[in-house]
Amino acid sequence: PNHGQVRNIGLVEGYKTCRFSHEDDIKMSNFIDSFSGAFRAGALPPNLWIAGLSCCKSSIGRNINNCKVCRNACKSFPLRSVVDFEDALVIKKRYRFEENQFGEDIIGFGSANLFDEVIFGLNVCLERTQIEEIIMGRLGGKDLLHSKARLMTLLGRGVRHVIISEDDSVLYVVKYDDEELGQIKRFVKNSSVDVTKLSQWDVTEAIRRSFAADDRDPLPPRKQCYLAGSSFNALKKLGLPIEEADFLNQDERWCGYKNQYFRCDWRFY
């Protein structure tokens, strides 16, 4: 059954190493390797997107820099999948996760029960910098990592926090964690794109995409959206052409944020 999904896309329940034996870990590693071999042989199309695979080492929080399974996957899977390996936020944005009565995450549009979003991630036991080094060595990898489109994608991946105010209003606060800022910093450092000359409107709109529930959803009303000041300052320091006035809401102006006698710092965390 399609369950309202795009044709030819299916759901797989995922794999958690804590529920299986060492022999099952080996089977999962061989399973991932079989995908790598199929991509290298051309048996699978390069535009195929696979979710739900996790190296048995990464699922218990270990980073093994010389893991052949993960390195083969990074060298063989489609670039547009590899570029998002070990990026849980991508999975969180693509799928709508909700908690059931048992505190377990479930996917919003399907019937598959998920224990957490890591199951639907593309998790490898390599650090992000190592993944990008492998991508750089692949045909088209450098162009993908250093393109303007890639920067706009990264800017749209700030972490969205949902806040319920005292009057039961729903507010959204976006903050860029160290992982997201690290990727943006590496882009600015290594890419030939001069970020200071980018369109202010394009950059601002890319940042605002972080307020959406996922890539398909429209943005919430601006009066509900707040960008963390620490993140704004970090992005501004990198040379991005952004102005705080484009992110300030009316209540922040009323609060006297710019007032010489009073400073409102409640959103600056």
PDB file of C-alpha atoms in Angstrom:
ATOM      1  CA  PRO A   1       0.000   0.000   0.000  1.00  0.00           C
ATOM      2  CA  ASN A   2       1.141   3.494  -0.741  1.00  0.00           C
ATOM      3  CA  HIS A   3      -0.359   5.210   2.359  1.00  0.00           C
ATOM      4  CA  GLY A   4      -0.365   8.514   0.458  1.00  0.00           C
ATOM      5  CA  GLN A   5       3.348   8.388  -0.261  1.00  0.00           C
ATOM      6  CA  VAL A   6       5.173   9.062  -3.491  1.00  0.00           C
ATOM      7  CA  ARG A   7       5.055   6.046  -5.809  1.00  0.00           C
ATOM      8  CA  ASN A   8       7.960   3.602  -5.519  1.00  0.00           C
ATOM      9  CA  ILE A   9       8.872   4.723  -2.005  1.00  0.00           C
ATOM     10  CA  GLY A  10       8.448   2.157   0.754  1.00  0.00           C
ATOM     11  CA  LEU A  11       8.893   2.110   4.494  1.00  0.00           C
ATOM     12  CA  VAL A  12      11.264  -0.220   6.321  1.00  0.00           C
ATOM     13  CA  GLU A  13      11.061  -0.708  10.068  1.00  0.00           C
ATOM     14  CA  GLY A  14      14.757  -0.118  10.685  1.00  0.00           C
ATOM     15  CA  TYR A  15      17.318  -1.849  12.864  1.00  0.00           C
ATOM     16  CA  LYS A  16      18.544  -1.366  16.422  1.00  0.00           C
ATOM     17  CA  THR A  17      21.606  -3.328  17.451  1.00  0.00           C
ATOM     18  CA  CYS A  18      20.564  -3.472  21.124  1.00  0.00           C
ATOM     19  CA  ARG A  19      17.719  -5.794  20.155  1.00  0.00           C
ATOM     20  CA  PHE A  20      19.800  -8.273  18.171  1.00  0.00           C
ATOM     21  CA  SER A  21      22.772 -10.594  18.590  1.00  0.00           C
ATOM     22  CA  HIS A  22      26.326 -10.220  17.306  1.00  0.00           C
ATOM     23  CA  GLU A  23      25.425 -12.545  14.434  1.00  0.00           C
ATOM     24  CA  ASP A  24      22.614 -10.190  13.495  1.00  0.00           C
ATOM     25  CA  ASP A  25      25.091  -7.293  13.569  1.00  0.00           C
ATOM     26  CA  ILE A  26      27.192  -9.132  11.011  1.00  0.00           C
ATOM     27  CA  LYS A  27      24.131  -9.767   8.868  1.00  0.00           C
ATOM     28  CA  MET A  28      23.253  -6.063   8.941  1.00  0.00           C
ATOM     29  CA  SER A  29      26.810  -5.106   7.960  1.00  0.00           C
ATOM     30  CA  ASN A  30      26.636  -7.550   5.045  1.00  0.00           C
ATOM     31  CA  PHE A  31      23.239  -6.137   4.122  1.00  0.00           C
ATOM     32  CA  ILE A  32      24.637  -2.595   3.931  1.00  0.00           C
ATOM     33  CA  ASP A  33      27.642  -3.871   1.965  1.00  0.00           C
ATOM     34  CA  SER A  34      25.275  -5.500  -0.522  1.00  0.00           C
ATOM     35  CA  PHE A  35      23.704  -2.103  -1.210  1.00  0.00           C
ATOM     36  CA  SER A  36      27.162  -0.583  -1.691  1.00  0.00           C
ATOM     37  CA  GLY A  37      28.052  -3.293  -4.185  1.00  0.00           C
ATOM     38  CA  ALA A  38      24.755  -2.875  -6.034  1.00  0.00           C
ATOM     39  CA  PHE A  39      25.295   0.873  -6.396  1.00  0.00           C
ATOM     40  CA  ARG A  40      28.867   0.368  -7.637  1.00  0.00           C
ATOM     41  CA  ALA A  41      27.724  -2.242 -10.161  1.00  0.00           C
ATOM     42  CA  GLY A  42      24.921  -0.030 -11.434  1.00  0.00           C
ATOM     43  CA  ALA A  43      22.252  -2.508 -10.338  1.00  0.00           C
ATOM     44  CA  LEU A  44      20.550   0.255  -8.346  1.00  0.00           C
ATOM     45  CA  PRO A  45      19.747   3.674  -9.881  1.00  0.00           C
ATOM     46  CA  PRO A  46      21.819   6.648  -8.653  1.00  0.00           C
ATOM     47  CA  ASN A  47      18.670   8.611  -7.769  1.00  0.00           C
ATOM     48  CA  LEU A  48      17.470   5.986  -5.286  1.00  0.00           C
ATOM     49  CA  TRP A  49      17.181   7.317  -1.718  1.00  0.00           C
ATOM     50  CA  ILE A  50      17.519   4.760   1.074  1.00  0.00           C
ATOM     51  CA  ALA A  51      16.584   5.410   4.692  1.00  0.00           C
ATOM     52  CA  GLY A  52      16.628   3.149   7.700  1.00  0.00           C
ATOM     53  CA  LEU A  53      20.183   1.824   7.486  1.00  0.00           C
ATOM     54  CA  SER A  54      22.455   2.168  10.476  1.00  0.00           C
ATOM     55  CA  CYS A  55      25.881   0.677  11.038  1.00  0.00           C
ATOM     56  CA  CYS A  56      25.748  -1.561  14.105  1.00  0.00           C
ATOM     57  CA  LYS A  57      28.653   0.433  15.581  1.00  0.00           C
ATOM     58  CA  SER A  58      27.029   3.833  15.088  1.00  0.00           C
ATOM     59  CA  SER A  59      23.775   2.757  16.734  1.00  0.00           C
ATOM     60  CA  ILE A  60      25.576   2.276  20.052  1.00  0.00           C
ATOM     61  CA  GLY A  61      27.372   5.594  19.842  1.00  0.00           C
ATOM     62  CA  ARG A  62      30.821   4.477  18.675  1.00  0.00           C
ATOM     63  CA  ASN A  63      32.850   6.164  15.967  1.00  0.00           C
ATOM     64  CA  ILE A  64      35.188   3.696  14.258  1.00  0.00           C
ATOM     65  CA  ASN A  65      37.212   5.668  11.751  1.00  0.00           C
ATOM     66  CA  ASN A  66      38.369   2.625   9.782  1.00  0.00           C
ATOM     67  CA  CYS A  67      35.009   0.850   9.482  1.00  0.00           C
ATOM     68  CA  LYS A  68      35.054  -0.642   5.985  1.00  0.00           C
ATOM     69  CA  VAL A  69      31.267  -0.960   5.845  1.00  0.00           C
ATOM     70  CA  CYS A  70      30.712   2.748   6.436  1.00  0.00           C
ATOM     71  CA  ARG A  71      33.554   3.851   4.182  1.00  0.00           C
ATOM     72  CA  ASN A  72      32.225   1.651   1.377  1.00  0.00           C
ATOM     73  CA  ALA A  73      28.766   3.133   1.858  1.00  0.00           C
ATOM     74  CA  CYS A  74      30.147   6.682   1.690  1.00  0.00           C
ATOM     75  CA  LYS A  75      32.045   5.791  -1.494  1.00  0.00           C
ATOM     76  CA  SER A  76      29.171   3.938  -3.166  1.00  0.00           C
ATOM     77  CA  PHE A  77      25.767   5.291  -2.153  1.00  0.00           C
ATOM     78  CA  PRO A  78      24.311   8.165  -4.215  1.00  0.00           C
ATOM     79  CA  LEU A  79      26.025  11.440  -3.354  1.00  0.00           C
ATOM     80  CA  ARG A  80      22.778  13.147  -2.422  1.00  0.00           C
ATOM     81  CA  SER A  81      22.223  10.490   0.230  1.00  0.00           C
ATOM     82  CA  VAL A  82      25.806  10.426   1.466  1.00  0.00           C
ATOM     83  CA  VAL A  83      25.839  14.187   1.961  1.00  0.00           C
ATOM     84  CA  ASP A  84      23.187  13.695   4.654  1.00  0.00           C
ATOM     85  CA  PHE A  85      24.734  10.693   6.395  1.00  0.00           C
ATOM     86  CA  GLU A  86      24.606  10.953  10.201  1.00  0.00           C
ATOM     87  CA  ASP A  87      22.455  14.084   9.957  1.00  0.00           C
ATOM     88  CA  ALA A  88      19.439  13.308  12.154  1.00  0.00           C
ATOM     89  CA  LEU A  89      17.907  16.730  11.495  1.00  0.00           C
ATOM     90  CA  VAL A  90      17.414  15.844   7.844  1.00  0.00           C
ATOM     91  CA  ILE A  91      15.354  12.840   8.880  1.00  0.00           C
ATOM     92  CA  LYS A  92      13.434  14.917  11.413  1.00  0.00           C
ATOM     93  CA  LYS A  93      12.571  17.434   8.684  1.00  0.00           C
ATOM     94  CA  ARG A  94      11.602  14.846   6.051  1.00  0.00           C
ATOM     95  CA  TYR A  95       9.308  12.865   8.310  1.00  0.00           C
ATOM     96  CA  ARG A  96       6.861  14.110  10.890  1.00  0.00           C
ATOM     97  CA  PHE A  97       7.474  12.295  14.155  1.00  0.00           C
ATOM     98  CA  GLU A  98       4.884  12.193  16.876  1.00  0.00           C
ATOM     99  CA  GLU A  99       4.893  10.458  20.245  1.00  0.00           C
ATOM    100  CA  ASN A 100       2.369   7.747  20.934  1.00  0.00           C
ATOM    101  CA  GLN A 101       0.954   6.964  24.378  1.00  0.00           C
ATOM    102  CA  PHE A 102       4.001   4.837  25.177  1.00  0.00           C
ATOM    103  CA  GLY A 103       6.442   7.673  24.493  1.00  0.00           C
ATOM    104  CA  GLU A 104       7.610   6.064  21.255  1.00  0.00           C
ATOM    105  CA  ASP A 105       8.090   8.118  18.090  1.00  0.00           C
ATOM    106  CA  ILE A 106       5.843   7.208  15.192  1.00  0.00           C
ATOM    107  CA  ILE A 107       5.984   8.502  11.657  1.00  0.00           C
ATOM    108  CA  GLY A 108       3.177  10.936  10.962  1.00  0.00           C
ATOM    109  CA  PHE A 109       1.974   9.827   7.513  1.00  0.00           C
ATOM    110  CA  GLY A 110       2.477   6.069   7.648  1.00  0.00           C
ATOM    111  CA  SER A 111       1.789   3.055   9.765  1.00  0.00           C
ATOM    112  CA  ALA A 112       5.397   2.184  10.694  1.00  0.00           C
ATOM    113  CA  ASN A 113       6.161   2.453  14.401  1.00  0.00           C
ATOM    114  CA  LEU A 114       9.539   4.023  15.092  1.00  0.00           C
ATOM    115  CA  PHE A 115      11.435   3.865  18.357  1.00  0.00           C
ATOM    116  CA  ASP A 116      13.361   7.037  17.556  1.00  0.00           C
ATOM    117  CA  GLU A 117      14.377   9.069  14.519  1.00  0.00           C
ATOM    118  CA  VAL A 118      17.821   7.444  14.404  1.00  0.00           C
ATOM    119  CA  ILE A 119      16.201   4.353  12.880  1.00  0.00           C
ATOM    120  CA  PHE A 120      15.233   6.315   9.803  1.00  0.00           C
ATOM    121  CA  GLY A 121      18.600   8.026   9.582  1.00  0.00           C
ATOM    122  CA  LEU A 122      21.542   7.199   7.352  1.00  0.00           C
ATOM    123  CA  ASN A 123      23.878   6.675  10.255  1.00  0.00           C
ATOM    124  CA  VAL A 124      27.501   5.676   9.819  1.00  0.00           C
ATOM    125  CA  CYS A 125      30.251   5.388  12.424  1.00  0.00           C
ATOM    126  CA  LEU A 126      32.307   8.179  10.862  1.00  0.00           C
ATOM    127  CA  GLU A 127      32.614  11.804  11.881  1.00  0.00           C
ATOM    128  CA  ARG A 128      31.064  14.445   9.650  1.00  0.00           C
ATOM    129  CA  THR A 129      34.463  15.752   8.536  1.00  0.00           C
ATOM    130  CA  GLN A 130      35.481  12.246   7.436  1.00  0.00           C
ATOM    131  CA  ILE A 131      32.280  11.835   5.442  1.00  0.00           C
ATOM    132  CA  GLU A 132      32.943  15.111   3.651  1.00  0.00           C
ATOM    133  CA  GLU A 133      36.530  14.083   2.867  1.00  0.00           C
ATOM    134  CA  ILE A 134      35.207  10.982   1.115  1.00  0.00           C
ATOM    135  CA  ILE A 135      32.596  13.027  -0.748  1.00  0.00           C
ATOM    136  CA  MET A 136      35.300  15.415  -1.951  1.00  0.00           C
ATOM    137  CA  GLY A 137      37.117  12.488  -3.562  1.00  0.00           C
ATOM    138  CA  ARG A 138      34.064  11.404  -5.550  1.00  0.00           C
ATOM    139  CA  LEU A 139      33.081  12.651  -8.987  1.00  0.00           C
ATOM    140  CA  GLY A 140      30.852  15.678  -8.496  1.00  0.00           C
ATOM    141  CA  GLY A 141      31.352  15.649  -4.745  1.00  0.00           C
ATOM    142  CA  LYS A 142      33.211  18.944  -4.508  1.00  0.00           C
ATOM    143  CA  ASP A 143      30.649  20.737  -6.659  1.00  0.00           C
ATOM    144  CA  LEU A 144      27.858  19.378  -4.478  1.00  0.00           C
ATOM    145  CA  LEU A 145      29.440  20.347  -1.155  1.00  0.00           C
ATOM    146  CA  HIS A 146      30.559  23.783  -2.321  1.00  0.00           C
ATOM    147  CA  SER A 147      27.523  24.887  -4.314  1.00  0.00           C
ATOM    148  CA  LYS A 148      25.326  27.827  -3.405  1.00  0.00           C
ATOM    149  CA  ALA A 149      22.363  25.433  -3.296  1.00  0.00           C
ATOM    150  CA  ARG A 150      24.145  23.378  -0.632  1.00  0.00           C
ATOM    151  CA  LEU A 151      24.636  26.465   1.552  1.00  0.00           C
ATOM    152  CA  MET A 152      20.956  27.364   1.231  1.00  0.00           C
ATOM    153  CA  THR A 153      20.057  23.818   2.247  1.00  0.00           C
ATOM    154  CA  LEU A 154      22.302  24.033   5.326  1.00  0.00           C
ATOM    155  CA  LEU A 155      20.800  27.382   6.327  1.00  0.00           C
ATOM    156  CA  GLY A 156      17.357  25.785   6.245  1.00  0.00           C
ATOM    157  CA  ARG A 157      18.365  23.172   8.811  1.00  0.00           C
ATOM    158  CA  GLY A 158      18.377  25.139  12.010  1.00  0.00           C
ATOM    159  CA  VAL A 159      16.855  23.174  14.893  1.00  0.00           C
ATOM    160  CA  ARG A 160      13.235  24.190  15.473  1.00  0.00           C
ATOM    161  CA  HIS A 161      12.003  24.249  19.075  1.00  0.00           C
ATOM    162  CA  VAL A 162       8.253  24.420  19.734  1.00  0.00           C
ATOM    163  CA  ILE A 163       7.367  26.627  22.703  1.00  0.00           C
ATOM    164  CA  ILE A 164       3.950  26.898  24.350  1.00  0.00           C
ATOM    165  CA  SER A 165       3.605  30.275  26.022  1.00  0.00           C
ATOM    166  CA  GLU A 166       1.668  31.071  29.192  1.00  0.00           C
ATOM    167  CA  ASP A 167      -1.366  32.086  27.109  1.00  0.00           C
ATOM    168  CA  ASP A 168      -1.181  28.748  25.209  1.00  0.00           C
ATOM    169  CA  SER A 169       0.174  30.372  22.061  1.00  0.00           C
ATOM    170  CA  VAL A 170       2.462  28.245  19.909  1.00  0.00           C
ATOM    171  CA  LEU A 171       5.851  29.819  19.220  1.00  0.00           C
ATOM    172  CA  TYR A 172       8.812  28.514  17.227  1.00  0.00           C
ATOM    173  CA  VAL A 173      12.426  29.221  18.148  1.00  0.00           C
ATOM    174  CA  VAL A 174      15.178  28.236  15.712  1.00  0.00           C
ATOM    175  CA  LYS A 175      18.711  27.694  16.915  1.00  0.00           C
ATOM    176  CA  TYR A 176      21.725  26.351  15.018  1.00  0.00           C
ATOM    177  CA  ASP A 177      23.588  23.764  17.067  1.00  0.00           C
ATOM    178  CA  ASP A 178      27.331  23.175  16.834  1.00  0.00           C
ATOM    179  CA  GLU A 179      26.840  20.491  14.163  1.00  0.00           C
ATOM    180  CA  GLU A 180      24.873  22.776  11.829  1.00  0.00           C
ATOM    181  CA  LEU A 181      27.162  25.755  12.425  1.00  0.00           C
ATOM    182  CA  GLY A 182      30.203  23.537  11.850  1.00  0.00           C
ATOM    183  CA  GLN A 183      28.957  22.527   8.410  1.00  0.00           C
ATOM    184  CA  ILE A 184      28.214  26.128   7.483  1.00  0.00           C
ATOM    185  CA  LYS A 185      31.645  27.257   8.714  1.00  0.00           C
ATOM    186  CA  ARG A 186      33.367  24.588   6.613  1.00  0.00           C
ATOM    187  CA  PHE A 187      31.384  25.713   3.594  1.00  0.00           C
ATOM    188  CA  VAL A 188      32.430  29.351   4.077  1.00  0.00           C
ATOM    189  CA  LYS A 189      36.057  28.323   4.574  1.00  0.00           C
ATOM    190  CA  ASN A 190      36.387  25.853   1.708  1.00  0.00           C
ATOM    191  CA  SER A 191      33.942  27.028  -0.945  1.00  0.00           C
ATOM    192  CA  SER A 192      34.739  29.576  -3.664  1.00  0.00           C
ATOM    193  CA  VAL A 193      31.328  31.156  -3.065  1.00  0.00           C
ATOM    194  CA  ASP A 194      31.715  34.651  -1.599  1.00  0.00           C
ATOM    195  CA  VAL A 195      28.935  34.575   0.995  1.00  0.00           C
ATOM    196  CA  THR A 196      29.177  38.340   1.563  1.00  0.00           C
ATOM    197  CA  LYS A 197      27.920  38.912  -1.993  1.00  0.00           C
ATOM    198  CA  LEU A 198      24.915  36.634  -1.770  1.00  0.00           C
ATOM    199  CA  SER A 199      21.455  38.108  -1.963  1.00  0.00           C
ATOM    200  CA  GLN A 200      20.279  39.184   1.481  1.00  0.00           C
ATOM    201  CA  TRP A 201      16.750  38.124   0.562  1.00  0.00           C
ATOM    202  CA  ASP A 202      17.892  34.627  -0.534  1.00  0.00           C
ATOM    203  CA  VAL A 203      19.876  34.049   2.663  1.00  0.00           C
ATOM    204  CA  THR A 204      17.103  35.368   4.900  1.00  0.00           C
ATOM    205  CA  GLU A 205      14.494  33.181   3.216  1.00  0.00           C
ATOM    206  CA  ALA A 206      16.778  30.137   3.476  1.00  0.00           C
ATOM    207  CA  ILE A 207      17.132  30.678   7.232  1.00  0.00           C
ATOM    208  CA  ARG A 208      13.375  31.103   7.590  1.00  0.00           C
ATOM    209  CA  ARG A 209      12.833  27.667   6.053  1.00  0.00           C
ATOM    210  CA  SER A 210      14.069  26.288   9.385  1.00  0.00           C
ATOM    211  CA  PHE A 211      10.769  27.367  10.927  1.00  0.00           C
ATOM    212  CA  ALA A 212       8.770  24.977   8.722  1.00  0.00           C
ATOM    213  CA  ALA A 213       7.829  21.564  10.118  1.00  0.00           C
ATOM    214  CA  ASP A 214       9.495  19.910   7.141  1.00  0.00           C
ATOM    215  CA  ASP A 215      10.575  20.584   3.564  1.00  0.00           C
ATOM    216  CA  ARG A 216       7.014  20.351   2.252  1.00  0.00           C
ATOM    217  CA  ASP A 217       5.252  22.623   4.744  1.00  0.00           C
ATOM    218  CA  PRO A 218       4.567  26.356   4.483  1.00  0.00           C
ATOM    219  CA  LEU A 219       6.134  28.673   7.017  1.00  0.00           C
ATOM    220  CA  PRO A 220       4.218  29.528  10.206  1.00  0.00           C
ATOM    221  CA  PRO A 221       3.095  33.160  10.618  1.00  0.00           C
ATOM    222  CA  ARG A 222       6.115  35.360  11.211  1.00  0.00           C
ATOM    223  CA  LYS A 223       4.769  36.584  14.546  1.00  0.00           C
ATOM    224  CA  GLN A 224       5.234  33.036  15.875  1.00  0.00           C
ATOM    225  CA  CYS A 225       8.857  32.677  14.707  1.00  0.00           C
ATOM    226  CA  TYR A 226      11.959  33.670  16.667  1.00  0.00           C
ATOM    227  CA  LEU A 227      15.595  33.206  15.682  1.00  0.00           C
ATOM    228  CA  ALA A 228      17.933  32.688  18.632  1.00  0.00           C
ATOM    229  CA  GLY A 229      20.224  35.658  18.963  1.00  0.00           C
ATOM    230  CA  SER A 230      23.299  33.496  19.505  1.00  0.00           C
ATOM    231  CA  SER A 231      22.652  31.830  16.148  1.00  0.00           C
ATOM    232  CA  PHE A 232      22.035  35.136  14.395  1.00  0.00           C
ATOM    233  CA  ASN A 233      25.317  36.487  15.738  1.00  0.00           C
ATOM    234  CA  ALA A 234      27.205  33.342  14.704  1.00  0.00           C
ATOM    235  CA  LEU A 235      25.823  33.491  11.147  1.00  0.00           C
ATOM    236  CA  LYS A 236      26.495  37.225  10.912  1.00  0.00           C
ATOM    237  CA  LYS A 237      30.077  36.658  12.067  1.00  0.00           C
ATOM    238  CA  LEU A 238      30.584  34.248   9.161  1.00  0.00           C
ATOM    239  CA  GLY A 239      29.887  37.112   6.769  1.00  0.00           C
ATOM    240  CA  LEU A 240      26.355  36.227   5.751  1.00  0.00           C
ATOM    241  CA  PRO A 241      24.394  39.284   4.568  1.00  0.00           C
ATOM    242  CA  ILE A 242      21.630  39.260   7.168  1.00  0.00           C
ATOM    243  CA  GLU A 243      20.034  42.010   9.228  1.00  0.00           C
ATOM    244  CA  GLU A 244      18.459  41.499  12.619  1.00  0.00           C
ATOM    245  CA  ALA A 245      15.523  43.704  11.687  1.00  0.00           C
ATOM    246  CA  ASP A 246      14.422  40.959   9.265  1.00  0.00           C
ATOM    247  CA  PHE A 247      13.977  38.544  12.185  1.00  0.00           C
ATOM    248  CA  LEU A 248      12.712  40.791  14.999  1.00  0.00           C
ATOM    249  CA  ASN A 249       9.027  40.460  15.850  1.00  0.00           C
ATOM    250  CA  GLN A 250       6.779  43.277  16.961  1.00  0.00           C
ATOM    251  CA  ASP A 251       6.758  42.117  20.587  1.00  0.00           C
ATOM    252  CA  GLU A 252      10.556  42.319  20.654  1.00  0.00           C
ATOM    253  CA  ARG A 253      10.405  45.871  19.371  1.00  0.00           C
ATOM    254  CA  TRP A 254       7.775  46.735  21.979  1.00  0.00           C
ATOM    255  CA  CYS A 255       9.983  45.167  24.598  1.00  0.00           C
ATOM    256  CA  GLY A 256      12.501  47.911  23.916  1.00  0.00           C
ATOM    257  CA  TYR A 257      15.239  45.763  22.412  1.00  0.00           C
ATOM    258  CA  LYS A 258      16.969  48.755  20.811  1.00  0.00           C
ATOM    259  CA  ASN A 259      16.080  51.204  23.562  1.00  0.00           C
ATOM    260  CA  GLN A 260      19.078  53.008  25.062  1.00  0.00           C
ATOM    261  CA  TYR A 261      17.567  52.707  28.546  1.00  0.00           C
ATOM    262  CA  PHE A 262      16.382  49.125  28.413  1.00  0.00           C
ATOM    263  CA  ARG A 263      17.679  45.979  26.740  1.00  0.00           C
ATOM    264  CA  CYS A 264      15.520  42.914  26.075  1.00  0.00           C
ATOM    265  CA  ASP A 265      17.619  39.770  25.903  1.00  0.00           C
ATOM    266  CA  TRP A 266      15.018  37.087  26.592  1.00  0.00           C
ATOM    267  CA  ARG A 267      15.463  35.344  23.229  1.00  0.00           C
ATOM    268  CA  PHE A 268      19.257  35.566  23.234  1.00  0.00           C
ATOM    269  CA  TYR A 269      20.345  32.208  24.599  1.00  0.00           C
TER     270      TYR A 269
END
